[in-house]
GROMACS .gro file of C-alpha atoms in nm:
model
  440
    1MET     CA    1  -2.414 -11.164  11.872
    2THR     CA    2  -2.379 -11.539  11.844
    3GLU     CA    3  -2.386 -11.722  12.174
    4HIS     CA    4  -2.159 -12.016  12.239
    5GLY     CA    5  -2.180 -12.274  12.514
    6SER     CA    6  -1.881 -12.325  12.738
    7GLY     CA    7  -1.845 -12.674  12.591
    8ASP     CA    8  -1.731 -12.519  12.262
    9PHE     CA    9  -1.410 -12.414  12.431
   10ASP     CA   10  -1.350 -12.724  12.644
   11TRP     CA   11  -1.106 -12.864  12.387
   12PHE     CA   12  -0.894 -12.550  12.424
   13ARG     CA   13  -0.913 -12.543  12.802
   14ASN     CA   14  -0.802 -12.907  12.813
   15THR     CA   15  -0.479 -12.818  12.636
   16ALA     CA   16  -0.371 -12.588  12.921
   17PRO     CA   17  -0.200 -12.857  13.134
   18TYR     CA   18  -0.001 -12.973  12.831
   19ILE     CA   19   0.095 -12.619  12.731
   20ASN     CA   20   0.221 -12.551  13.081
   21SER     CA   21   0.402 -12.886  13.098
   22HIS     CA   22   0.578 -12.846  12.762
   23ARG     CA   23   0.679 -12.481  12.800
   24GLY     CA   24   1.058 -12.446  12.829
   25LYS     CA   25   1.120 -12.815  12.750
   26ARG     CA   26   1.357 -12.931  12.476
   27PHE     CA   27   1.213 -13.153  12.201
   28VAL     CA   28   1.403 -13.311  11.910
   29LEU     CA   29   1.197 -13.371  11.595
   30MET     CA   30   1.332 -13.634  11.353
   31ILE     CA   31   1.193 -13.558  11.008
   32GLY     CA   32   1.273 -13.792  10.720
   33GLY     CA   33   1.313 -13.664  10.366
   34GLU     CA   34   0.987 -13.842  10.275
   35VAL     CA   35   0.796 -13.567  10.458
   36ALA     CA   36   0.911 -13.318  10.196
   37SER     CA   37   0.894 -13.552   9.896
   38GLU     CA   38   0.529 -13.637   9.974
   39GLY     CA   39   0.428 -13.274  10.016
   40ALA     CA   40   0.360 -13.290  10.391
   41LEU     CA   41   0.632 -13.050  10.502
   42ALA     CA   42   0.438 -12.722  10.485
   43GLY     CA   43   0.159 -12.841  10.716
   44LEU     CA   44   0.408 -12.984  10.963
   45ILE     CA   45   0.603 -12.656  10.964
   46HIS     CA   46   0.285 -12.472  11.065
   47ASP     CA   47   0.247 -12.699  11.367
   48ILE     CA   48   0.615 -12.662  11.452
   49ALA     CA   49   0.578 -12.284  11.447
   50LEU     CA   50   0.284 -12.312  11.687
   51LEU     CA   51   0.490 -12.529  11.922
   52SER     CA   52   0.766 -12.271  11.920
   53SER     CA   53   0.520 -11.990  11.996
   54LEU     CA   54   0.405 -12.188  12.302
   55GLY     CA   55   0.757 -12.183  12.444
   56VAL     CA   56   0.884 -12.527  12.341
   57HIS     CA   57   1.255 -12.535  12.253
   58LEU     CA   58   1.288 -12.725  11.927
   59VAL     CA   59   1.567 -12.899  11.739
   60LEU     CA   60   1.473 -13.023  11.391
   61VAL     CA   61   1.687 -13.299  11.242
   62HIS     CA   62   1.599 -13.362  10.879
   63GLY     CA   63   1.688 -13.648  10.648
   64SER     CA   64   1.724 -13.637  10.271
   65ARG     CA   65   1.731 -13.994  10.139
   66PRO     CA   66   1.462 -13.951   9.866
   67GLN     CA   67   1.622 -13.624   9.754
   68ILE     CA   68   1.963 -13.794   9.733
   69GLU     CA   69   1.816 -14.077   9.523
   70ILE     CA   70   1.677 -13.830   9.270
   71ARG     CA   71   2.011 -13.652   9.231
   72LEU     CA   72   2.208 -13.975   9.203
   73GLN     CA   73   1.973 -14.103   8.931
   74ARG     CA   74   2.005 -13.778   8.739
   75ALA     CA   75   2.383 -13.801   8.759
   76GLY     CA   76   2.382 -14.169   8.665
   77ILE     CA   77   2.560 -14.264   8.986
   78ARG     CA   78   2.494 -14.600   9.151
   79THR     CA   79   2.561 -14.650   9.521
   80ASP     CA   80   2.550 -14.961   9.736
   81PHE     CA   81   2.404 -15.006  10.083
   82HIS     CA   82   2.558 -15.200  10.370
   83ARG     CA   83   2.367 -15.259  10.694
   84GLY     CA   84   2.112 -15.003  10.580
   85MET     CA   85   2.376 -14.731  10.523
   86ARG     CA   86   2.451 -14.575  10.185
   87ILE     CA   87   2.819 -14.607  10.088
   88CYS     CA   88   2.929 -14.265   9.968
   89ASP     CA   89   3.247 -14.204   9.774
   90SER     CA   90   3.355 -13.854   9.672
   91GLU     CA   91   3.145 -13.866   9.354
   92ALA     CA   92   2.824 -13.961   9.538
   93MET     CA   93   2.900 -13.716   9.818
   94ALA     CA   94   2.843 -13.423   9.583
   95SER     CA   95   2.481 -13.534   9.538
   96VAL     CA   96   2.443 -13.592   9.914
   97ARG     CA   97   2.565 -13.241   9.997
   98ASP     CA   98   2.348 -13.085   9.727
   99ALA     CA   99   2.035 -13.268   9.846
  100ALA     CA  100   2.090 -13.193  10.216
  101GLY     CA  101   2.169 -12.828  10.149
  102ALA     CA  102   1.872 -12.773   9.918
  103LEU     CA  103   1.627 -12.931  10.162
  104ARG     CA  104   1.770 -12.733  10.452
  105VAL     CA  105   1.711 -12.411  10.255
  106ASP     CA  106   1.354 -12.519  10.176
  107ILE     CA  107   1.284 -12.584  10.545
  108GLU     CA  108   1.436 -12.250  10.645
  109ALA     CA  109   1.222 -12.077  10.382
  110LEU     CA  110   0.903 -12.235  10.516
  111LEU     CA  111   1.000 -12.145  10.874
  112SER     CA  112   1.059 -11.785  10.763
  113MET     CA  113   0.713 -11.733  10.616
  114GLY     CA  114   0.488 -11.471  10.771
  115LEU     CA  115   0.211 -11.412  10.521
  116PRO     CA  116  -0.107 -11.246  10.653
  117ASN     CA  117  -0.409 -11.475  10.690
  118SER     CA  118  -0.183 -11.780  10.706
  119PRO     CA  119  -0.083 -12.008  10.998
  120MET     CA  120   0.264 -11.848  10.987
  121GLN     CA  121   0.141 -11.491  11.033
  122GLY     CA  122   0.342 -11.328  11.311
  123ALA     CA  123   0.551 -11.642  11.374
  124ASP     CA  124   0.883 -11.452  11.349
  125LEU     CA  125   1.097 -11.764  11.393
  126ARG     CA  126   1.474 -11.742  11.414
  127ILE     CA  127   1.647 -12.048  11.267
  128CYS     CA  128   2.002 -12.150  11.351
  129SER     CA  129   2.208 -12.403  11.155
  130GLY     CA  130   2.575 -12.473  11.206
  131ASN     CA  131   2.856 -12.715  11.268
  132PHE     CA  132   2.701 -12.865  11.580
  133VAL     CA  133   2.762 -13.224  11.463
  134THR     CA  134   3.112 -13.368  11.449
  135GLY     CA  135   3.139 -13.683  11.238
  136ARG     CA  136   3.392 -13.959  11.192
  137PRO     CA  137   3.432 -14.216  10.914
  138ILE     CA  138   3.292 -14.564  10.962
  139GLY     CA  139   3.594 -14.697  10.779
  140VAL     CA  140   3.603 -15.060  10.674
  141LEU     CA  141   3.317 -15.269  10.813
  142ASP     CA  142   3.277 -15.637  10.728
  143GLY     CA  143   3.545 -15.585  10.467
  144VAL     CA  144   3.350 -15.302  10.301
  145ASP     CA  145   3.507 -14.956  10.275
  146HIS     CA  146   3.238 -14.698  10.355
  147HIS     CA  147   3.445 -14.402  10.229
  148LEU     CA  148   3.263 -14.079  10.333
  149THR     CA  149   2.979 -14.251  10.515
  150GLY     CA  150   3.021 -14.177  10.882
  151ARG     CA  151   2.887 -14.184  11.235
  152VAL     CA  152   2.838 -13.916  11.495
  153ARG     CA  153   3.154 -13.848  11.692
  154SER     CA  154   3.007 -13.577  11.914
  155ILE     CA  155   2.728 -13.320  11.941
  156ASP     CA  156   2.789 -12.964  12.059
  157GLY     CA  157   2.517 -12.985  12.323
  158ASP     CA  158   2.622 -12.663  12.497
  159GLY     CA  159   2.613 -12.470  12.171
  160ILE     CA  160   2.267 -12.602  12.082
  161ARG     CA  161   2.131 -12.525  12.429
  162GLN     CA  162   2.266 -12.169  12.405
  163GLN     CA  163   2.082 -12.116  12.078
  164LEU     CA  164   1.762 -12.264  12.220
  165SER     CA  165   1.784 -12.042  12.530
  166ALA     CA  166   1.825 -11.741  12.301
  167GLY     CA  167   1.496 -11.828  12.132
  168SER     CA  168   1.629 -11.987  11.815
  169LEU     CA  169   1.500 -12.302  11.651
  170VAL     CA  170   1.799 -12.525  11.567
  171LEU     CA  171   1.800 -12.707  11.232
  172LEU     CA  172   2.044 -12.994  11.174
  173SER     CA  173   2.114 -13.161  10.839
  174PRO     CA  174   2.233 -13.524  10.803
  175LEU     CA  175   2.596 -13.421  10.769
  176GLY     CA  176   2.890 -13.428  11.008
  177TYR     CA  177   3.208 -13.228  10.996
  178SER     CA  178   3.555 -13.339  11.104
  179PRO     CA  179   3.840 -13.136  11.255
  180THR     CA  180   4.034 -13.206  10.935
  181GLY     CA  181   3.769 -13.035  10.721
  182GLU     CA  182   3.597 -13.344  10.580
  183VAL     CA  183   3.220 -13.382  10.546
  184PHE     CA  184   3.051 -13.715  10.617
  185ASN     CA  185   2.709 -13.850  10.524
  186LEU     CA  186   2.543 -13.947  10.854
  187SER     CA  187   2.222 -14.133  10.924
  188LEU     CA  188   1.922 -13.933  11.038
  189ASP     CA  189   1.849 -14.152  11.340
  190ASP     CA  190   2.214 -14.142  11.455
  191ILE     CA  191   2.210 -13.762  11.470
  192ALA     CA  192   1.862 -13.746  11.626
  193VAL     CA  193   1.943 -13.985  11.913
  194HIS     CA  194   2.283 -13.832  11.989
  195THR     CA  195   2.135 -13.482  11.983
  196ALA     CA  196   1.843 -13.571  12.213
  197VAL     CA  197   2.085 -13.723  12.462
  198ALA     CA  198   2.339 -13.439  12.438
  199ILE     CA  199   2.089 -13.160  12.508
  200GLY     CA  200   1.886 -13.349  12.769
  201ALA     CA  201   1.572 -13.349  12.555
  202GLU     CA  202   1.244 -13.435  12.721
  203LYS     CA  203   1.113 -13.592  12.399
  204LEU     CA  204   1.234 -13.736  12.071
  205ILE     CA  205   0.951 -13.717  11.817
  206MET     CA  206   0.978 -13.930  11.502
  207PHE     CA  207   0.758 -13.924  11.194
  208GLY     CA  208   0.654 -14.224  10.987
  209ALA     CA  209   0.400 -14.285  10.714
  210GLY     CA  210   0.157 -14.464  10.948
  211ALA     CA  211  -0.010 -14.358  11.270
  212GLY     CA  212   0.244 -14.487  11.519
  213VAL     CA  213   0.332 -14.854  11.553
  214HIS     CA  214   0.094 -15.145  11.499
  215ASP     CA  215   0.120 -15.488  11.653
  216GLY     CA  216   0.095 -15.821  11.473
  217GLU     CA  217  -0.284 -15.797  11.465
  218GLY     CA  218  -0.285 -15.449  11.314
  219ARG     CA  219  -0.379 -15.265  11.632
  220LEU     CA  220  -0.222 -14.931  11.716
  221VAL     CA  221   0.013 -14.959  12.013
  222ARG     CA  222  -0.064 -14.651  12.222
  223GLN     CA  223   0.211 -14.687  12.480
  224CYS     CA  224   0.507 -14.915  12.538
  225ALA     CA  225   0.790 -14.923  12.791
  226VAL     CA  226   1.137 -14.977  12.650
  227GLU     CA  227   1.161 -15.314  12.827
  228GLU     CA  228   0.849 -15.428  12.640
  229ILE     CA  229   0.991 -15.358  12.293
  230PRO     CA  230   1.117 -15.716  12.238
  231GLN     CA  231   0.759 -15.840  12.283
  232LEU     CA  232   0.622 -15.611  12.010
  233ALA     CA  233   0.542 -15.805  11.695
  234VAL     CA  234   0.610 -15.524  11.446
  235ALA     CA  235   0.595 -15.658  11.092
  236ASP     CA  236   0.655 -15.331  10.905
  237ALA     CA  237   1.030 -15.276  10.858
  238THR     CA  238   1.004 -14.896  10.867
  239GLN     CA  239   0.804 -14.903  11.190
  240LYS     CA  240   1.051 -15.150  11.341
  241ALA     CA  241   1.338 -14.915  11.258
  242LEU     CA  242   1.158 -14.630  11.435
  243VAL     CA  243   1.093 -14.849  11.739
  244ASP     CA  244   1.459 -14.951  11.751
  245THR     CA  245   1.561 -14.585  11.736
  246ALA     CA  246   1.321 -14.502  12.018
  247GLY     CA  247   1.463 -14.787  12.223
  248ARG     CA  248   1.819 -14.660  12.179
  249ALA     CA  249   1.718 -14.310  12.281
  250CYS     CA  250   1.529 -14.427  12.590
  251ARG     CA  251   1.811 -14.653  12.702
  252GLN     CA  252   2.049 -14.356  12.678
  253GLY     CA  253   1.830 -14.137  12.897
  254VAL     CA  254   1.560 -13.974  12.682
  255PRO     CA  255   1.240 -14.005  12.890
  256ARG     CA  256   0.986 -14.024  12.606
  257CYS     CA  257   0.987 -14.101  12.235
  258HIS     CA  258   0.684 -14.050  12.012
  259ILE     CA  259   0.617 -14.214  11.675
  260ILE     CA  260   0.348 -14.036  11.475
  261SER     CA  261   0.233 -13.992  11.116
  262TYR     CA  262   0.350 -13.714  10.886
  263ARG     CA  263   0.059 -13.792  10.654
  264GLU     CA  264  -0.205 -13.718  10.917
  265ASP     CA  265  -0.273 -13.347  10.937
  266GLY     CA  266  -0.231 -13.215  11.291
  267ALA     CA  267  -0.091 -13.544  11.426
  268LEU     CA  268   0.190 -13.362  11.610
  269LEU     CA  269  -0.051 -13.134  11.795
  270ARG     CA  270  -0.290 -13.417  11.879
  271GLU     CA  271  -0.002 -13.625  12.015
  272LEU     CA  272   0.121 -13.350  12.244
  273PHE     CA  273  -0.200 -13.172  12.347
  274THR     CA  274  -0.476 -13.432  12.374
  275HIS     CA  275  -0.551 -13.708  12.623
  276ASP     CA  276  -0.519 -14.001  12.384
  277GLY     CA  277  -0.256 -13.866  12.145
  278SER     CA  278  -0.231 -13.976  11.783
  279GLY     CA  279   0.048 -14.233  11.768
  280THR     CA  280   0.275 -14.449  11.982
  281LEU     CA  281   0.454 -14.337  12.297
  282ILE     CA  282   0.764 -14.529  12.407
  283THR     CA  283   0.887 -14.452  12.757
  284ARG     CA  284   1.198 -14.516  12.961
  285ARG     CA  285   1.065 -14.711  13.257
  286PRO     CA  286   1.210 -14.579  13.584
  287TRP     CA  287   1.450 -14.812  13.757
  288GLU     CA  288   1.222 -14.783  14.056
  289GLN     CA  289   0.942 -15.032  14.012
  290SER     CA  290   0.577 -14.969  14.086
  291ARG     CA  291   0.373 -15.271  14.194
  292ARG     CA  292   0.076 -15.393  14.392
  293ALA     CA  293   0.150 -15.451  14.763
  294ARG     CA  294   0.171 -15.805  14.903
  295ILE     CA  295   0.114 -15.938  15.252
  296ASP     CA  296   0.489 -15.954  15.319
  297ASP     CA  297   0.511 -15.579  15.255
  298VAL     CA  298   0.317 -15.490  15.569
  299GLY     CA  299   0.630 -15.441  15.779
  300GLY     CA  300   0.786 -15.209  15.522
  301ILE     CA  301   0.469 -15.001  15.495
  302LEU     CA  302   0.443 -14.971  15.873
  303GLU     CA  303   0.803 -14.850  15.887
  304LEU     CA  304   0.729 -14.594  15.615
  305ILE     CA  305   0.410 -14.447  15.762
  306GLN     CA  306   0.490 -14.464  16.135
  307PRO     CA  307   0.671 -14.124  16.156
  308LEU     CA  308   0.375 -13.946  15.995
  309GLU     CA  309   0.130 -14.126  16.221
  310GLU     CA  310   0.324 -14.004  16.524
  311GLU     CA  311   0.311 -13.648  16.388
  312GLY     CA  312  -0.064 -13.673  16.341
  313VAL     CA  313  -0.044 -13.635  15.963
  314LEU     CA  314  -0.186 -13.985  15.906
  315VAL     CA  315  -0.447 -14.186  16.088
  316LYS     CA  316  -0.285 -14.473  16.277
  317ARG     CA  317  -0.317 -14.814  16.118
  318SER     CA  318  -0.250 -15.134  16.308
  319ARG     CA  319  -0.068 -15.429  16.155
  320GLU     CA  320  -0.398 -15.620  16.153
  321MET     CA  321  -0.571 -15.339  15.963
  322LEU     CA  322  -0.290 -15.320  15.708
  323GLU     CA  323  -0.296 -15.695  15.655
  324ALA     CA  324  -0.671 -15.680  15.590
  325GLU     CA  325  -0.636 -15.386  15.347
  326ILE     CA  326  -0.306 -15.474  15.181
  327GLU     CA  327  -0.462 -15.528  14.838
  328ARG     CA  328  -0.562 -15.159  14.840
  329PHE     CA  329  -0.201 -15.041  14.847
  330ARG     CA  330   0.040 -14.963  14.564
  331LEU     CA  331   0.415 -14.929  14.623
  332LEU     CA  332   0.731 -14.788  14.474
  333GLU     CA  333   1.023 -15.021  14.537
  334ARG     CA  334   1.390 -14.938  14.492
  335ASP     CA  335   1.652 -15.211  14.532
  336GLY     CA  336   1.407 -15.415  14.739
  337ARG     CA  337   1.321 -15.123  14.966
  338ILE     CA  338   0.974 -14.967  14.985
  339ILE     CA  339   1.021 -14.593  14.934
  340ALA     CA  340   0.662 -14.479  14.871
  341CYS     CA  341   0.306 -14.606  14.907
  342ALA     CA  342  -0.055 -14.502  14.849
  343ALA     CA  343  -0.394 -14.671  14.873
  344LEU     CA  344  -0.728 -14.664  14.689
  345TYR     CA  345  -1.055 -14.757  14.864
  346PRO     CA  346  -1.354 -14.785  14.625
  347CYS     CA  347  -1.687 -14.674  14.772
  348PRO     CA  348  -1.964 -14.881  14.611
  349PRO     CA  349  -2.230 -14.817  14.504
  350ASP     CA  350  -2.111 -14.456  14.464
  351ASP     CA  351  -1.902 -14.367  14.159
  352CYS     CA  352  -1.606 -14.254  14.368
  353GLY     CA  353  -1.316 -14.385  14.572
  354GLU     CA  354  -1.092 -14.262  14.850
  355ILE     CA  355  -0.719 -14.213  14.796
  356ALA     CA  356  -0.529 -14.237  15.120
  357CYS     CA  357  -0.189 -14.283  15.280
  358ILE     CA  358   0.027 -14.118  15.012
  359VAL     CA  359   0.372 -14.134  15.171
  360SER     CA  360   0.730 -14.107  15.044
  361HIS     CA  361   1.038 -14.199  15.244
  362PRO     CA  362   1.214 -13.884  15.376
  363ASP     CA  363   1.525 -13.965  15.171
  364TYR     CA  364   1.323 -13.965  14.848
  365ARG     CA  365   1.082 -13.676  14.885
  366GLY     CA  366   1.050 -13.389  14.643
  367GLU     CA  367   1.096 -13.604  14.332
  368SER     CA  368   0.732 -13.650  14.221
  369ARG     CA  369   0.692 -14.002  14.360
  370GLY     CA  370   0.368 -13.914  14.536
  371ARG     CA  371   0.239 -13.762  14.214
  372ARG     CA  372   0.333 -14.078  14.025
  373LEU     CA  373   0.146 -14.306  14.266
  374LEU     CA  374  -0.153 -14.072  14.266
  375GLY     CA  375  -0.165 -14.090  13.886
  376GLU     CA  376  -0.149 -14.470  13.890
  377LEU     CA  377  -0.430 -14.495  14.143
  378GLU     CA  378  -0.641 -14.250  13.943
  379GLN     CA  379  -0.587 -14.470  13.638
  380GLU     CA  380  -0.690 -14.775  13.841
  381ALA     CA  381  -1.001 -14.593  13.962
  382ARG     CA  382  -1.097 -14.515  13.602
  383SER     CA  383  -1.042 -14.877  13.502
  384ILE     CA  384  -1.296 -15.000  13.758
  385GLY     CA  385  -1.556 -14.743  13.654
  386LEU     CA  386  -1.506 -14.470  13.912
  387ASN     CA  387  -1.567 -14.113  13.801
  388ARG     CA  388  -1.430 -13.930  14.106
  389VAL     CA  389  -1.176 -13.971  14.382
  390PHE     CA  390  -1.154 -13.789  14.714
  391VAL     CA  391  -0.904 -13.738  14.993
  392LEU     CA  392  -0.924 -13.634  15.357
  393THR     CA  393  -0.623 -13.436  15.474
  394THR     CA  394  -0.518 -13.212  15.760
  395GLN     CA  395  -0.181 -13.080  15.643
  396THR     CA  396  -0.136 -13.137  15.269
  397ALA     CA  397  -0.430 -12.944  15.125
  398HIS     CA  398  -0.218 -12.729  14.893
  399TRP     CA  399  -0.047 -13.031  14.739
  400PHE     CA  400  -0.380 -13.188  14.649
  401ILE     CA  401  -0.507 -12.860  14.506
  402GLU     CA  402  -0.198 -12.856  14.284
  403GLN     CA  403  -0.295 -13.205  14.162
  404GLY     CA  404  -0.638 -13.086  14.049
  405PHE     CA  405  -0.849 -13.154  14.361
  406GLU     CA  406  -1.117 -12.910  14.474
  407GLU     CA  407  -1.236 -12.858  14.829
  408ALA     CA  408  -1.582 -12.987  14.916
  409SER     CA  409  -1.800 -13.010  15.226
  410ARG     CA  410  -1.810 -13.314  15.451
  411ASP     CA  411  -2.165 -13.376  15.326
  412ALA     CA  412  -2.026 -13.458  14.979
  413LEU     CA  413  -1.866 -13.776  15.113
  414PRO     CA  414  -2.030 -14.112  15.041
  415PRO     CA  415  -2.264 -14.203  15.329
  416GLN     CA  416  -2.052 -14.492  15.461
  417ARG     CA  417  -1.741 -14.271  15.464
  418ARG     CA  418  -1.926 -13.976  15.614
  419ASP     CA  419  -2.039 -14.195  15.904
  420LEU     CA  420  -1.674 -14.276  15.981
  421TYR     CA  421  -1.556 -13.914  15.965
  422ASN     CA  422  -1.339 -13.822  16.263
  423LEU     CA  423  -1.470 -13.489  16.394
  424GLN     CA  424  -1.171 -13.452  16.623
  425ARG     CA  425  -0.924 -13.459  16.333
  426ASN     CA  426  -1.142 -13.211  16.137
  427SER     CA  427  -0.988 -13.317  15.807
  428LYS     CA  428  -1.052 -13.113  15.494
  429VAL     CA  429  -1.231 -13.291  15.209
  430PHE     CA  430  -1.115 -13.265  14.847
  431PHE     CA  431  -1.266 -13.423  14.535
  432LYS     CA  432  -1.128 -13.467  14.185
  433ARG     CA  433  -1.327 -13.563  13.876
  434LEU     CA  434  -1.142 -13.817  13.663
  435ARG     CA  435  -1.084 -13.785  13.292
  436SER     CA  436  -0.956 -14.031  13.036
  437PRO     CA  437  -0.582 -14.107  13.074
  438SER     CA  438  -0.330 -13.905  12.871
  439GLY     CA  439   0.021 -14.037  12.924
  440ARG     CA  440   0.150 -13.793  12.661
   0.00000   0.00000   0.00000
C-alpha cells in the first residue's frame, strides 16, 4: 500500500469553503463562438459538468460570430457592422440561424456525453433550451437600418429559475424571439447581462483569449471594483469590451464578474476554487463604504459600542483610550453614519494580532457586516506579516468558530497580552491561522 502525506490532499481540502459557498448559487457563463472555433469547448464542458455536479445552477449563453462568418463567406454574403453590431437582413439571417442552431446542438451533444473513463462519466446533465429571450428590433440608428439585428426586450427570469431549480442546465443562443413570430440576431453580451440580472445571478463569468485583463504595463489585474474601471488602462480592444460588459452587469446588480481565459485548461476551476484565481474579478462595490477610522469618529464609535459595554459583552473603553487607539479601528459608514466597527492590535514581536471590538449597529445586524470587517482586518494582518489572529470573547464564541477560529488556552496568548488578561471576565481565547487572500 502506498502511503501519502496529508499535504497531498490539502489542495482538495482547501476547495471545501468554495464548494459550500457556490452550492445552490446561480452563475451565468458567457461563452463566445471562438471557444468552439479554437477547439477549447470540450475541455470547458468538462469543467462545466463538474460545476453542475457540485450543485451550482448554471446558465450558458453562447455566441456564434466566427461560425456566422464562415457561413456568410460560403454563401457569398457580405454584411456591414455598425457600432460593433452585425447588420442582418433576411438573407444574412438564414446564416445566423444556421450557425447558432448548429453550435447549440454541438454544445448539447458535448453536455450529453457519458463515456466511461472520461470526465463526463456519470454526469447525467439535463439541458434546457427555449424561448426565454424576447427580442426587439434596433430599427434605424444613426440613419442606418439594422433590419433583423435586435436588442433584448425581456428575459423570462422566472422560467429560467424554474428550470434551474428542477436541476436543468439552461442553454441560451444569441437569438431573440418576438410576439409577432420574428427572430432577431442579438449580441452575446446583451443577453448575458440581461439574463444575469433577471435571475439574480451571483456571478457572470466571461471567457477571453487571455488570462483576465492586463493593465497598461502588461500586468494581470487580479481584482477591480466597478468604480475603478475608468482608471484601468486596457489597451486590448477585446479585453476592454469584456470589462465594459462586466461594468454594466455590476452596475445593474450582479455582485461579481469574472474574466478568464478559454485557452488555459482548467482556468474556470482555478478561478472559482483557489485562493488566487486565474483571471480578473470585477466587483460591485457596496454603497456602504469601508474606511480607516479618524479622530473625529471617536464619538460615533462610542455611541456604537456603549450598549454592548453596558451589557458586559465588550470591555469598556474611555474616550481617551479610543483617541489613543483610533488608528487601529476600521469602520463601515452609510450616509455619513458609522454602522459597524472593528479593530486590529498587532502584537510584536509575535507573528499574531488581536482582533477586537467587532460591533454592528442594531438596525444593521444579520447582514454579514461583521464578517466583512473581519475579512478586511485579516487581510491587513497578512499585509503586515502576521500569520495568526486571535480574539477574546465571552458571548460570541460560536460566531468566531463559524469564521474559522479554534479555541486555545490562555497560555497561547502573546506574553504582553497574557499579562493583561482579565481573570474576572474569564474570556475564551480563539486563534485563526491566516492564509493568502482569495476574494473569489
